[in-house]
Amino acid sequence: MEKNAKIYVAGHRGMVGSAIYEKLKREGYTNVVTRTSKELDLRNQGDVATFFASEKPEYVFLAAAKVGGIIANNTYRADFIYENIAIQSNIIHQAHVNEVKKLLFLGSSCIYPKLAPQPLKEDYLLTGTLEHTNEPYAIAKIAGIKMCEAYRSQYGDNFISVMPTNLYGYNDNYHPENSHVLPALIRRFHEAKTSNVPEVVIWGTGTPLREFLFSTDLADACVFLMNNYDEEQFINIGVGEDISIKDLALMIKKIVGYEGELTFDSSKPDGTPRKLMDVSKLHQLGWQHRIGLEEGIRLAYADFIAKHC
Ligand SMILES: NC(=O)C1=CN([C@@H]2O[C@H](COP(=O)(O)OP(=O)(O)OC[C@H]3O[C@@H](n4cnc5c(N)ncnc54)[C@H](OP(=O)(O)O)[C@@H]3O)[C@@H](O)[C@H]2O)C=CC1
Ligand SMILES: C[C@H]1O[C@H](OP(=O)(O)OP(=O)(O)OC[C@H]2O[C@@H](n3cnc4c(=O)[nH]c(N)nc43)[C@H](O)[C@@H]2O)[C@@H](O)[C@@H](O)C1=O
């Protein structure tokens, strides 16, 4: 990307979009275009067409989506499949019509089969049954990958897809039910500490394994791949190490300084037993993450205190 190129960051107020936006500004990109969902509802085909025709962006980071944790995905199943397919179809198609030079689509590690071998290699896509709790979201994300591949194959469009592992960081969603595990537990331990609650409930059995990447590292990888990767094959983004939900909870408890007990609510879903990314392709291209989990949780906790307390 040239420093004065017109770059559209869709979803620039979200956790990922805001990190990409800040990274572009820091790197000296001077012409970044944004719209809030109030200004432009990306589900609306006509409005997206009008926006692309008038703004004519040259590069697009597609970080706008309906996003949430395991309960949100399982509860709002229709919204997750409809909104995501609508947003991504409108943007990808208009990027083609308006001759965008390059588009980066953000998928998710939930595209892989529930019981795929670990670590998850890119070619395990569509080799088995998906996890039920997030199947509608995963199907939408798989449709996004396949759209990028199809537009490349039929029209030669340079549309790439990246599959991030579970993310956390600045501007995360701290909703008590609809958020992902890491922000949910930061909030729950913090509130238990400040209100002297004797125990904190962790959903599920605590045994599932997850991998976590900090938002600014993800943004760094996205800008790196926008500048250095032009292939059809989508690419995993992660750290290559995982941790059980129980150990994650113990780490957050220590960082927050909560001294009560943990209990596990096995009436809540565990989801996929393990999601560990194979990041060898990304490492071969020369990109590695910088922020470790403990450091990242400290940064996220400070951001939570600054914005929500
Ligand atoms: N969070 C995670 O753990 C992971 C996220 N990802 C992917 O990264 C991407 C970004 O996720 P994340 O930053 O966490 O999500 P957020 O919920 O933090 O942000 C999503 C953004 O999308 C925008 N948006 C949603 N609906 C619409 C709409 N109808 N019209 C216009 N804009 C809309 C919102 O805009 P506004 O603020 O203006 O309302 C919001 O800023 C998604 O594709 C997600 O699937 C992948 C793996 C893990
Ligand atoms: C990014 C990814 O995110 C989702 O999939 P998930 O990995 O299952 O994400 P999660 O963060 O919600 O849960 C991880 C694990 O943690 C346990 N857990 C404990 N206590 C809480 C808790 O308080 N909140 C939440 N949310 N989970 C909790 C929970 O039971 C589960 O075992 C999908 O949106 C999917 O589509 C997707 O892409």
XYZ file of C-alpha atoms and ligand atoms in Angstrom:
395
model
C 0.000 0.000 0.000
C 1.297 3.440 -0.928
C 1.286 5.850 2.056
C -1.280 8.115 0.337
C -3.489 5.277 -0.970
C -7.178 5.434 -0.068
C -7.759 2.669 2.493
C -11.207 1.730 3.836
C -11.240 0.084 7.289
C -14.724 -1.432 7.700
C -15.535 -1.749 11.426
C -12.968 0.829 12.590
C -14.547 1.221 16.051
C -14.389 -2.489 16.877
C -11.531 -4.219 18.638
C -9.821 -5.369 15.426
C -10.771 -2.437 13.190
C -9.608 0.143 15.750
C -6.252 -1.642 16.095
C -5.826 -1.697 12.292
C -6.863 1.973 12.046
C -4.359 3.016 14.747
C -1.588 0.936 13.168
C -2.172 2.547 9.741
C -2.077 6.034 11.281
C 1.136 5.238 13.180
C 2.752 3.888 9.991
C 2.028 7.142 8.140
C -0.923 6.142 5.944
C -2.687 9.449 5.372
C -5.932 8.603 3.573
C -7.913 6.169 5.714
C -11.690 6.181 5.136
C -14.144 5.087 7.849
C -17.892 4.933 8.528
C -19.722 3.953 11.701
C -22.615 1.485 11.400
C -24.987 4.423 11.985
C -23.499 6.298 9.031
C -23.423 3.225 6.763
C -25.279 0.010 7.529
C -23.157 -2.539 5.697
C -26.111 -4.949 5.511
C -27.739 -2.567 3.039
C -26.676 -3.502 -0.495
C -27.676 -0.191 -2.115
C -25.966 1.953 0.509
C -22.754 -0.068 0.245
C -22.830 0.291 -3.558
C -23.288 4.081 -3.258
C -20.467 4.340 -0.704
C -17.966 2.401 -2.849
C -18.926 4.293 -6.025
C -18.395 7.679 -4.346
C -15.338 6.903 -2.173
C -13.495 4.534 -4.562
C -11.194 2.996 -1.945
C -8.046 1.291 -3.267
C -7.558 -1.096 -0.338
C -10.120 -2.604 2.042
C -9.726 -4.204 5.476
C -13.014 -6.063 6.100
C -13.181 -6.011 9.932
C -16.912 -5.256 10.280
C -18.976 -8.224 11.460
C -21.499 -9.491 13.985
C -19.167 -10.883 16.673
C -19.597 -12.510 20.081
C -18.708 -15.334 22.422
C -20.090 -18.851 22.645
C -23.498 -17.949 24.150
C -24.099 -15.018 21.773
C -23.248 -17.238 18.777
C -25.585 -19.962 19.984
C -28.472 -17.631 20.938
C -28.536 -15.225 17.984
C -27.950 -17.904 15.365
C -30.016 -16.179 12.672
C -28.383 -12.775 13.227
C -24.891 -14.294 13.061
C -25.453 -15.994 9.714
C -27.587 -13.262 8.109
C -25.629 -10.173 9.180
C -22.228 -11.645 8.441
C -23.178 -12.966 5.017
C -24.865 -9.663 4.132
C -21.986 -7.431 5.302
C -19.228 -9.454 3.669
C -21.131 -10.129 0.408
C -21.926 -6.443 -0.047
C -18.346 -5.353 0.603
C -16.592 -8.093 -1.390
C -18.871 -7.615 -4.411
C -18.571 -3.813 -4.395
C -14.790 -4.107 -3.979
C -14.858 -6.087 -7.233
C -17.229 -3.713 -9.066
C -15.140 -0.696 -8.048
C -11.779 -2.310 -8.882
C -10.320 -2.274 -5.394
C -6.620 -3.194 -5.695
C -6.654 -5.500 -2.690
C -9.059 -6.615 0.028
C -8.333 -8.462 3.280
C -11.189 -10.501 4.751
C -11.139 -11.502 8.426
C -12.429 -14.995 9.140
C -12.006 -16.943 12.369
C -10.548 -20.198 13.696
C -14.121 -21.521 14.151
C -14.171 -22.382 10.416
C -12.292 -25.599 11.220
C -14.088 -28.880 12.018
C -14.865 -29.341 15.716
C -12.628 -32.403 16.002
C -9.918 -31.523 13.471
C -6.358 -32.731 14.201
C -4.236 -30.204 16.094
C -2.566 -27.875 15.361
C -5.080 -26.627 12.783
C -3.525 -26.480 9.325
C -5.103 -24.309 6.642
C -5.982 -27.360 4.536
C -8.266 -28.839 7.221
C -11.082 -26.546 6.025
C -14.233 -28.511 5.084
C -12.867 -31.874 6.230
C -15.436 -32.481 8.997
C -18.477 -31.349 10.967
C -18.475 -27.891 12.578
C -19.007 -27.078 16.287
C -22.770 -26.616 16.803
C -22.683 -23.472 19.000
C -21.053 -21.374 16.283
C -22.057 -23.193 13.099
C -24.053 -20.267 11.585
C -21.129 -17.865 12.157
C -18.623 -20.403 10.822
C -20.720 -21.043 7.689
C -20.821 -17.272 7.039
C -17.029 -17.052 7.467
C -16.489 -20.023 5.141
C -18.720 -18.285 2.573
C -16.472 -15.201 2.893
C -13.339 -17.260 2.230
C -14.974 -18.945 -0.760
C -16.156 -15.586 -2.152
C -12.623 -14.200 -2.028
C -11.308 -17.337 -3.753
C -14.063 -17.236 -6.407
C -13.569 -13.548 -7.258
C -9.826 -14.200 -7.550
C -10.389 -17.219 -9.783
C -13.071 -15.733 -12.056
C -11.976 -12.075 -12.165
C -8.366 -12.013 -10.951
C -9.246 -9.854 -7.912
C -6.507 -9.728 -5.268
C -8.735 -10.627 -2.309
C -7.021 -12.444 0.576
C -8.425 -14.034 3.740
C -6.883 -14.392 7.193
C -8.058 -16.695 10.017
C -7.239 -15.240 13.426
C -7.303 -17.309 16.586
C -9.329 -16.008 19.610
C -8.498 -12.338 20.120
C -8.496 -9.900 23.039
C -7.149 -6.406 23.626
C -8.033 -2.717 23.419
C -11.697 -1.805 22.810
C -12.886 -5.347 23.511
C -16.539 -6.168 24.275
C -17.066 -6.651 28.046
C -20.755 -7.590 27.926
C -21.436 -10.088 30.770
C -23.170 -12.708 28.559
C -22.314 -11.888 24.944
C -18.544 -11.361 25.155
C -15.688 -13.851 24.685
C -14.111 -15.657 27.624
C -11.113 -13.412 28.245
C -12.915 -10.057 28.547
C -15.820 -11.781 30.362
C -13.470 -13.107 33.047
C -11.566 -9.820 33.409
C -14.858 -8.155 34.168
C -16.198 -10.927 36.434
C -13.010 -11.134 38.561
C -12.763 -7.337 38.780
C -16.381 -6.975 39.907
C -15.998 -9.863 42.402
C -12.864 -8.213 43.835
C -14.444 -4.790 44.218
C -17.680 -6.211 45.742
C -15.964 -8.856 47.930
C -17.854 -11.726 46.279
C -16.468 -15.054 47.657
C -16.605 -17.072 44.407
C -16.473 -16.572 40.645
C -18.286 -18.883 38.245
C -16.462 -20.057 35.106
C -18.667 -21.421 32.294
C -18.224 -25.028 31.202
C -15.746 -27.537 32.600
C -12.587 -25.436 32.344
C -10.930 -28.136 30.192
C -11.280 -26.636 26.664
C -8.034 -25.318 25.232
C -7.837 -21.951 23.494
C -5.129 -19.782 21.963
C -5.151 -15.992 22.438
C -3.633 -13.184 20.356
C -3.515 -9.507 21.382
C -5.399 -7.051 19.133
C -2.382 -4.901 18.222
C -0.407 -7.993 17.158
C -3.344 -9.040 14.963
C -3.444 -5.568 13.377
C 0.294 -5.743 12.773
C -0.150 -9.133 11.028
C -3.027 -7.811 8.882
C -1.026 -4.803 7.656
C 1.993 -7.087 7.093
C -0.094 -9.516 4.989
C -1.774 -6.688 3.066
C 1.713 -5.569 2.053
C 3.357 -8.969 1.595
C 0.870 -11.733 0.728
C -1.053 -12.180 -2.530
C -2.056 -15.851 -2.610
C -5.446 -17.548 -2.847
C -4.800 -19.783 0.193
C -6.114 -18.160 3.377
C -3.652 -17.888 6.215
C -3.850 -18.586 9.975
C -2.877 -15.840 12.439
C -2.034 -16.868 15.979
C 0.683 -17.534 18.493
C 0.980 -21.347 18.210
C 0.432 -22.007 21.950
C -2.736 -22.723 23.882
C -3.948 -22.787 27.496
C -6.897 -24.444 29.282
C -9.805 -22.223 30.295
C -9.099 -23.152 33.940
C -5.462 -22.009 33.692
C -6.554 -18.879 31.838
C -9.008 -18.140 34.666
C -6.231 -18.623 37.273
C -3.961 -16.247 35.329
C -6.652 -13.537 35.090
C -7.520 -14.027 38.790
C -3.882 -13.404 39.742
C -3.511 -10.339 37.487
C -6.768 -8.791 38.715
C -5.814 -9.591 42.332
C -8.973 -11.522 43.246
C -8.569 -13.822 46.241
C -11.820 -15.849 46.276
C -12.614 -19.284 44.844
C -13.421 -20.535 41.311
C -16.404 -22.781 40.519
C -17.339 -24.347 37.177
C -20.860 -24.286 35.703
C -21.027 -27.350 33.481
C -24.557 -26.459 32.343
C -22.858 -23.899 30.064
C -21.342 -25.150 26.768
C -17.635 -25.945 26.403
C -17.678 -25.537 22.635
C -14.797 -26.924 20.594
C -12.433 -28.960 22.828
C -9.286 -27.455 21.322
C -8.417 -24.763 18.760
C -4.670 -24.469 18.313
C -3.507 -22.784 15.121
C -0.669 -24.064 12.961
C 1.109 -20.783 12.262
C 4.033 -22.178 10.281
C 2.918 -20.483 7.014
C 2.801 -17.093 8.745
C 6.176 -17.667 10.423
C 7.696 -18.671 7.059
C 6.533 -15.338 5.641
C 8.496 -13.634 8.438
C 5.797 -12.559 10.914
C 5.725 -13.449 14.649
C 3.586 -12.102 17.484
C 5.194 -9.880 20.138
C 2.845 -9.703 23.125
C 2.709 -12.732 25.460
C -0.484 -13.738 27.251
C 0.354 -12.412 30.730
C 1.538 -9.065 29.385
C -1.522 -8.858 27.121
C -3.964 -9.531 29.962
C -2.314 -6.750 32.015
C -2.717 -4.338 29.066
C -6.338 -5.409 28.490
C -7.173 -5.087 32.197
C -5.731 -1.548 32.271
C -7.844 -0.686 29.190
C -10.951 -2.153 30.862
C -10.345 -0.051 34.009
C -9.764 3.101 31.948
C -12.891 2.696 29.815
C -15.422 0.870 31.985
C -14.776 1.735 35.654
N -12.913 -11.015 18.666
C -12.371 -12.175 18.357
O -11.974 -12.976 19.258
C -12.200 -12.571 16.929
C -12.626 -11.769 15.880
N -12.438 -12.184 14.576
C -12.940 -11.386 13.451
O -12.402 -10.076 13.460
C -13.356 -9.156 12.918
C -13.578 -8.013 13.888
O -13.993 -8.514 15.136
P -14.026 -7.586 16.441
O -13.224 -6.371 16.208
O -13.726 -8.469 17.586
O -15.576 -7.198 16.513
P -16.271 -5.924 17.222
O -17.623 -6.380 17.629
O -15.367 -5.358 18.251
O -16.399 -4.865 16.047
C -17.207 -5.108 14.950
C -17.388 -3.835 14.157
O -18.242 -4.130 13.054
C -19.073 -3.029 12.815
N -20.372 -3.488 12.326
C -21.140 -4.510 12.797
N -22.304 -4.575 12.116
C -22.264 -3.564 11.203
C -23.173 -3.101 10.226
N -24.364 -3.696 10.018
N -22.816 -2.041 9.482
C -21.631 -1.425 9.676
N -20.723 -1.827 10.574
C -21.041 -2.877 11.340
C -19.270 -2.298 14.138
O -19.334 -0.922 13.832
P -19.874 0.248 14.846
O -18.924 0.241 16.005
O -19.772 1.486 14.043
O -21.267 -0.137 15.243
C -18.026 -2.686 14.930
O -17.123 -1.633 15.028
C -14.625 -9.960 12.643
O -14.659 -10.344 11.298
C -14.446 -11.186 13.510
O -15.128 -12.288 12.988
C -11.800 -13.356 14.284
C -11.354 -14.178 15.285
C -11.536 -13.861 16.677
C -13.439 -16.430 18.652
C -14.426 -17.530 18.754
O -15.274 -17.294 19.858
C -16.368 -18.201 20.098
O -15.944 -19.480 20.328
P -15.196 -19.922 21.642
O -13.753 -20.106 21.341
O -15.898 -21.090 22.204
O -15.289 -18.603 22.515
P -15.585 -18.065 23.959
O -14.507 -17.098 24.212
O -16.967 -17.572 24.102
O -15.464 -19.344 24.952
C -14.269 -20.066 25.109
C -14.396 -21.065 26.226
O -14.423 -20.349 27.477
C -15.502 -20.819 28.283
N -15.917 -19.766 29.214
C -15.783 -19.824 30.556
N -16.321 -18.745 31.136
C -16.789 -17.976 30.111
C -17.446 -16.708 30.089
O -17.718 -16.097 31.106
N -17.748 -16.219 28.857
C -17.458 -16.883 27.704
N -17.784 -16.313 26.521
N -16.855 -18.102 27.710
C -16.526 -18.619 28.905
C -16.556 -21.229 27.267
O -17.509 -22.096 27.846
C -15.680 -21.908 26.198
O -15.363 -23.219 26.586
C -17.247 -18.177 18.942
O -17.822 -16.937 18.866
C -16.508 -18.486 17.678
O -17.322 -18.264 16.644
C -15.212 -17.759 17.528
O -14.756 -17.456 16.451
